[in-house]
């Protein structure tokens, strides 16, 4: 079991096994930096990184909205089915 450092020292709660958001940001930043030579103006690199992160955030937001819409549709179908079953006469 892993631990994580909190404000008041080590916490004995398990460390998050998932990928942290910082790892995603680091991967995107590294991917953008590969396309620029080392002597490139830092403002251009920063602008490209910001655009890449904004694109990734937009894609993530769109995906979350799609999943939420699918969950709403599924819940609506369940409600309709339950209502139909409730209206049926017991046999």
Tab-separated table of N, CA and C in Angstrom:
chain	number	residue	atom	x	y	z
A	1	UNK	N	0.847	-1.164	0.000
A	1	UNK	CA	0.000	0.000	0.000
A	1	UNK	C	0.894	1.229	0.000
A	2	UNK	N	0.616	2.140	-0.887
A	2	UNK	CA	1.399	3.358	-0.956
A	2	UNK	C	0.858	4.408	-0.013
A	3	UNK	N	1.650	5.410	0.216
A	3	UNK	CA	1.200	6.536	1.025
A	3	UNK	C	1.412	7.800	0.227
A	4	UNK	N	0.753	8.845	0.649
A	4	UNK	CA	0.986	10.127	-0.004
A	4	UNK	C	1.241	11.187	1.050
A	5	UNK	N	2.025	12.169	0.677
A	5	UNK	CA	2.392	13.214	1.625
A	5	UNK	C	1.289	14.251	1.637
A	6	UNK	N	0.751	14.516	2.799
A	6	UNK	CA	-0.283	15.516	2.963
A	6	UNK	C	0.274	16.739	3.661
A	7	UNK	N	-0.607	17.626	4.009
A	7	UNK	CA	-0.224	18.867	4.668
A	7	UNK	C	0.441	18.588	6.020
A	8	UNK	N	-0.025	17.553	6.716
A	8	UNK	CA	0.478	17.259	8.049
A	8	UNK	C	1.352	16.009	8.072
A	9	UNK	N	2.082	15.756	7.018
A	9	UNK	CA	2.956	14.586	6.976
A	9	UNK	C	2.375	13.499	6.094
A	10	UNK	N	2.790	12.273	6.341
A	10	UNK	CA	2.364	11.141	5.514
A	10	UNK	C	0.950	10.709	5.873
A	11	UNK	N	0.166	10.439	4.848
A	11	UNK	CA	-1.167	9.893	5.034
A	11	UNK	C	-1.094	8.403	4.740
A	12	UNK	N	-1.834	7.614	5.463
A	12	UNK	CA	-1.813	6.178	5.226
A	12	UNK	C	-2.930	5.735	4.297
A	13	UNK	N	-3.604	6.694	3.703
A	13	UNK	CA	-4.574	6.336	2.668
A	13	UNK	C	-3.796	5.864	1.454
A	14	UNK	N	-4.365	4.944	0.689
A	14	UNK	CA	-3.642	4.459	-0.490
A	14	UNK	C	-3.398	5.582	-1.495
A	15	UNK	N	-2.259	5.543	-2.111
A	15	UNK	CA	-1.956	6.509	-3.160
A	15	UNK	C	-2.834	6.209	-4.362
A	16	UNK	N	-3.196	7.238	-5.113
A	16	UNK	CA	-4.061	7.068	-6.279
A	16	UNK	C	-3.321	6.266	-7.340
A	17	UNK	N	-3.846	5.110	-7.745
A	17	UNK	CA	-3.154	4.308	-8.747
A	17	UNK	C	-3.324	4.847	-10.163
A	18	UNK	N	-4.248	5.776	-10.360
A	18	UNK	CA	-4.496	6.315	-11.696
A	18	UNK	C	-3.436	7.312	-12.118
A	19	UNK	N	-3.587	7.800	-13.325
A	19	UNK	CA	-2.656	8.788	-13.864
A	19	UNK	C	-3.110	10.161	-13.392
A	20	UNK	N	-2.194	10.928	-12.861
A	20	UNK	CA	-2.554	12.253	-12.368
A	20	UNK	C	-2.663	13.229	-13.536
A	21	UNK	N	-3.436	14.299	-13.361
A	21	UNK	CA	-3.542	15.306	-14.424
A	21	UNK	C	-2.188	15.905	-14.798
A	22	UNK	N	-1.279	16.003	-13.828
A	22	UNK	CA	0.041	16.559	-14.123
A	22	UNK	C	0.801	15.697	-15.119
A	23	UNK	N	0.565	14.384	-15.090
A	23	UNK	CA	1.235	13.504	-16.049
A	23	UNK	C	0.725	13.764	-17.460
A	24	UNK	N	-0.585	14.018	-17.594
A	24	UNK	CA	-1.133	14.349	-18.908
A	24	UNK	C	-0.554	15.667	-19.416
A	25	UNK	N	-0.519	16.663	-18.539
A	25	UNK	CA	0.027	17.969	-18.918
A	25	UNK	C	1.492	17.824	-19.294
A	26	UNK	N	2.242	17.053	-18.528
A	26	UNK	CA	3.653	16.827	-18.836
A	26	UNK	C	3.846	16.145	-20.173
A	27	UNK	N	2.993	15.167	-20.478
A	27	UNK	CA	3.102	14.459	-21.759
A	27	UNK	C	2.785	15.383	-22.926
A	28	UNK	N	1.752	16.191	-22.786
A	28	UNK	CA	1.394	17.130	-23.856
A	28	UNK	C	2.493	18.164	-24.031
A	29	UNK	N	3.016	18.683	-22.925
A	29	UNK	CA	4.091	19.671	-22.987
A	29	UNK	C	5.321	19.089	-23.671
A	30	UNK	N	5.691	17.871	-23.307
A	30	UNK	CA	6.862	17.232	-23.924
A	30	UNK	C	6.634	17.008	-25.412
A	31	UNK	N	5.414	16.607	-25.775
A	31	UNK	CA	5.105	16.364	-27.189
A	31	UNK	C	5.218	17.651	-28.005
A	32	UNK	N	4.757	18.761	-27.450
A	32	UNK	CA	4.843	20.045	-28.158
A	32	UNK	C	6.295	20.487	-28.264
A	33	UNK	N	7.063	20.350	-27.200
A	33	UNK	CA	8.457	20.805	-27.203
A	33	UNK	C	9.309	20.051	-28.220
A	34	UNK	N	8.967	18.819	-28.519
A	34	UNK	CA	9.728	18.029	-29.488
A	34	UNK	C	9.701	18.695	-30.863
A	35	UNK	N	8.619	19.391	-31.174
A	35	UNK	CA	8.460	19.992	-32.496
A	35	UNK	C	9.176	21.333	-32.647
A	36	UNK	N	9.783	21.828	-31.588
A	36	UNK	CA	10.479	23.111	-31.642
A	36	UNK	C	11.959	22.914	-31.337
A	37	UNK	N	12.847	23.569	-32.097
A	37	UNK	CA	14.272	23.499	-31.759
A	37	UNK	C	14.541	24.227	-30.435
A	38	UNK	N	15.648	23.917	-29.780
A	38	UNK	CA	15.934	24.494	-28.466
A	38	UNK	C	16.031	26.023	-28.453
A	39	UNK	N	16.405	26.636	-29.575
A	39	UNK	CA	16.582	28.095	-29.579
A	39	UNK	C	15.325	28.847	-30.010
A	40	UNK	N	14.186	28.195	-30.076
A	40	UNK	CA	12.933	28.840	-30.469
A	40	UNK	C	12.495	29.816	-29.385
A	41	UNK	N	11.865	30.902	-29.821
A	41	UNK	CA	11.341	31.896	-28.888
A	41	UNK	C	10.384	31.216	-27.900
A	42	UNK	N	10.603	31.439	-26.625
A	42	UNK	CA	9.820	30.770	-25.582
A	42	UNK	C	8.342	31.129	-25.661
A	43	UNK	N	8.021	32.328	-26.122
A	43	UNK	CA	6.614	32.721	-26.242
A	43	UNK	C	5.887	31.851	-27.258
A	44	UNK	N	6.565	31.504	-28.361
A	44	UNK	CA	5.948	30.631	-29.364
A	44	UNK	C	5.695	29.239	-28.790
A	45	UNK	N	6.653	28.741	-28.039
A	45	UNK	CA	6.501	27.419	-27.432
A	45	UNK	C	5.359	27.442	-26.418
A	46	UNK	N	5.327	28.474	-25.588
A	46	UNK	CA	4.271	28.594	-24.585
A	46	UNK	C	2.909	28.686	-25.245
A	47	UNK	N	2.816	29.453	-26.324
A	47	UNK	CA	1.549	29.586	-27.050
A	47	UNK	C	1.114	28.236	-27.631
A	48	UNK	N	2.053	27.497	-28.195
A	48	UNK	CA	1.732	26.178	-28.759
A	48	UNK	C	1.289	25.208	-27.662
A	49	UNK	N	1.956	25.267	-26.521
A	49	UNK	CA	1.569	24.399	-25.396
A	49	UNK	C	0.173	24.765	-24.916
A	50	UNK	N	-0.097	26.063	-24.779
A	50	UNK	CA	-1.425	26.504	-24.350
A	50	UNK	C	-2.507	26.036	-25.316
A	51	UNK	N	-2.239	26.135	-26.622
A	51	UNK	CA	-3.211	25.686	-27.621
A	51	UNK	C	-3.431	24.180	-27.527
A	52	UNK	N	-2.358	23.421	-27.351
A	52	UNK	CA	-2.482	21.962	-27.241
A	52	UNK	C	-3.272	21.576	-25.991
A	53	UNK	N	-3.002	22.253	-24.879
A	53	UNK	CA	-3.738	21.962	-23.649
A	53	UNK	C	-5.205	22.358	-23.780
A	54	UNK	N	-5.478	23.486	-24.445
A	54	UNK	CA	-6.866	23.909	-24.660
A	54	UNK	C	-7.603	22.902	-25.536
A	55	UNK	N	-6.939	22.406	-26.583
A	55	UNK	CA	-7.554	21.392	-27.443
A	55	UNK	C	-7.854	20.121	-26.651
A	56	UNK	N	-6.909	19.702	-25.828
A	56	UNK	CA	-7.118	18.498	-25.017
A	56	UNK	C	-8.274	18.699	-24.042
A	57	UNK	N	-8.362	19.882	-23.440
A	57	UNK	CA	-9.452	20.175	-22.514
A	57	UNK	C	-10.792	20.186	-23.243
A	58	UNK	N	-10.821	20.768	-24.447
A	58	UNK	CA	-12.059	20.786	-25.229
A	58	UNK	C	-12.499	19.376	-25.592
A	59	UNK	N	-11.557	18.522	-25.974
A	59	UNK	CA	-11.892	17.134	-26.302
A	59	UNK	C	-12.422	16.403	-25.071
A	60	UNK	N	-11.784	16.624	-23.938
A	60	UNK	CA	-12.226	15.985	-22.706
A	60	UNK	C	-13.621	16.470	-22.313
A	61	UNK	N	-13.860	17.774	-22.429
A	61	UNK	CA	-15.166	18.332	-22.101
A	61	UNK	C	-16.243	17.754	-23.004
A	62	UNK	N	-15.958	17.661	-24.301
A	62	UNK	CA	-16.925	17.089	-25.238
A	62	UNK	C	-17.219	15.633	-24.883
A	63	UNK	N	-16.183	14.883	-24.530
A	63	UNK	CA	-16.383	13.480	-24.162
A	63	UNK	C	-17.239	13.366	-22.901
A	64	UNK	N	-16.964	14.194	-21.914
A	64	UNK	CA	-17.736	14.163	-20.666
A	64	UNK	C	-19.196	14.508	-20.951
A	65	UNK	N	-19.435	15.495	-21.819
A	65	UNK	CA	-20.807	15.860	-22.173
A	65	UNK	C	-21.510	14.721	-22.896
A	66	UNK	N	-20.802	14.013	-23.787
A	66	UNK	CA	-21.387	12.868	-24.492
A	66	UNK	C	-21.757	11.759	-23.512
A	67	UNK	N	-20.869	11.481	-22.573
A	67	UNK	CA	-21.138	10.436	-21.584
A	67	UNK	C	-22.325	10.830	-20.711
A	68	UNK	N	-22.383	12.091	-20.301
A	68	UNK	CA	-23.497	12.557	-19.472
A	68	UNK	C	-24.816	12.463	-20.238
A	69	UNK	N	-24.815	12.831	-21.519
A	69	UNK	CA	-26.033	12.737	-22.331
A	69	UNK	C	-26.467	11.281	-22.479
A	70	UNK	N	-25.515	10.381	-22.686
A	70	UNK	CA	-25.844	8.957	-22.801
A	70	UNK	C	-26.434	8.433	-21.494
A	71	UNK	N	-25.881	8.860	-20.372
A	71	UNK	CA	-26.417	8.438	-19.071
A	71	UNK	C	-27.830	8.975	-18.864
A	72	UNK	N	-28.082	10.224	-19.285
A	72	UNK	CA	-29.433	10.785	-19.168
A	72	UNK	C	-30.421	9.996	-20.017
A	73	UNK	N	-30.014	9.657	-21.265
A	73	UNK	CA	-30.898	8.879	-22.141
A	73	UNK	C	-31.188	7.510	-21.536
A	74	UNK	N	-30.158	6.893	-20.964
A	74	UNK	CA	-30.336	5.581	-20.351
A	74	UNK	C	-31.305	5.678	-19.169
A	75	UNK	N	-31.174	6.718	-18.358
A	75	UNK	CA	-32.063	6.903	-17.209
A	75	UNK	C	-33.495	7.152	-17.676
A	76	UNK	N	-33.662	7.930	-18.753
A	76	UNK	CA	-35.003	8.181	-19.289
A	76	UNK	C	-35.632	6.885	-19.787
A	77	UNK	N	-34.850	6.045	-20.475
A	77	UNK	CA	-35.378	4.758	-20.956
A	77	UNK	C	-35.795	3.878	-19.783
A	78	UNK	N	-34.988	3.853	-18.728
A	78	UNK	CA	-35.342	3.058	-17.552
A	78	UNK	C	-36.651	3.544	-16.939
A	79	UNK	N	-36.821	4.867	-16.888
A	79	UNK	CA	-38.044	5.435	-16.328
A	79	UNK	C	-39.250	5.035	-17.165
A	80	UNK	N	-39.123	5.086	-18.484
A	80	UNK	CA	-40.221	4.715	-19.376
A	80	UNK	C	-40.556	3.237	-19.210
A	81	UNK	N	-39.545	2.399	-19.142
A	81	UNK	CA	-39.774	0.959	-18.982
A	81	UNK	C	-40.441	0.676	-17.640
A	82	UNK	N	-39.984	1.317	-16.583
A	82	UNK	CA	-40.600	1.113	-15.264
A	82	UNK	C	-42.057	1.545	-15.273
A	83	UNK	N	-42.336	2.693	-15.899
A	83	UNK	CA	-43.716	3.173	-15.973
A	83	UNK	C	-44.580	2.191	-16.753
A	84	UNK	N	-44.053	1.655	-17.844
A	84	UNK	CA	-44.811	0.683	-18.637
A	84	UNK	C	-45.053	-0.592	-17.830
A	85	UNK	N	-44.067	-1.041	-17.093
A	85	UNK	CA	-44.239	-2.242	-16.273
A	85	UNK	C	-45.232	-2.004	-15.141
A	86	UNK	N	-45.230	-0.814	-14.575
A	86	UNK	CA	-46.173	-0.490	-13.500
A	86	UNK	C	-47.609	-0.458	-14.009
A	87	UNK	N	-47.808	-0.063	-15.272
A	87	UNK	CA	-49.156	0.014	-15.844
A	87	UNK	C	-49.707	-1.358	-16.202
A	88	UNK	N	-48.831	-2.326	-16.400
A	88	UNK	CA	-49.298	-3.666	-16.772
A	88	UNK	C	-50.074	-4.290	-15.623
A	89	UNK	N	-51.093	-5.044	-16.008
A	89	UNK	CA	-51.888	-5.753	-15.007
A	89	UNK	C	-51.109	-6.976	-14.538
A	90	UNK	N	-51.132	-7.264	-13.258
A	90	UNK	CA	-50.461	-8.482	-12.795
A	90	UNK	C	-51.151	-9.720	-13.375
A	91	UNK	N	-50.374	-10.700	-13.752
A	91	UNK	CA	-50.963	-11.914	-14.336
A	91	UNK	C	-50.999	-13.048	-13.360
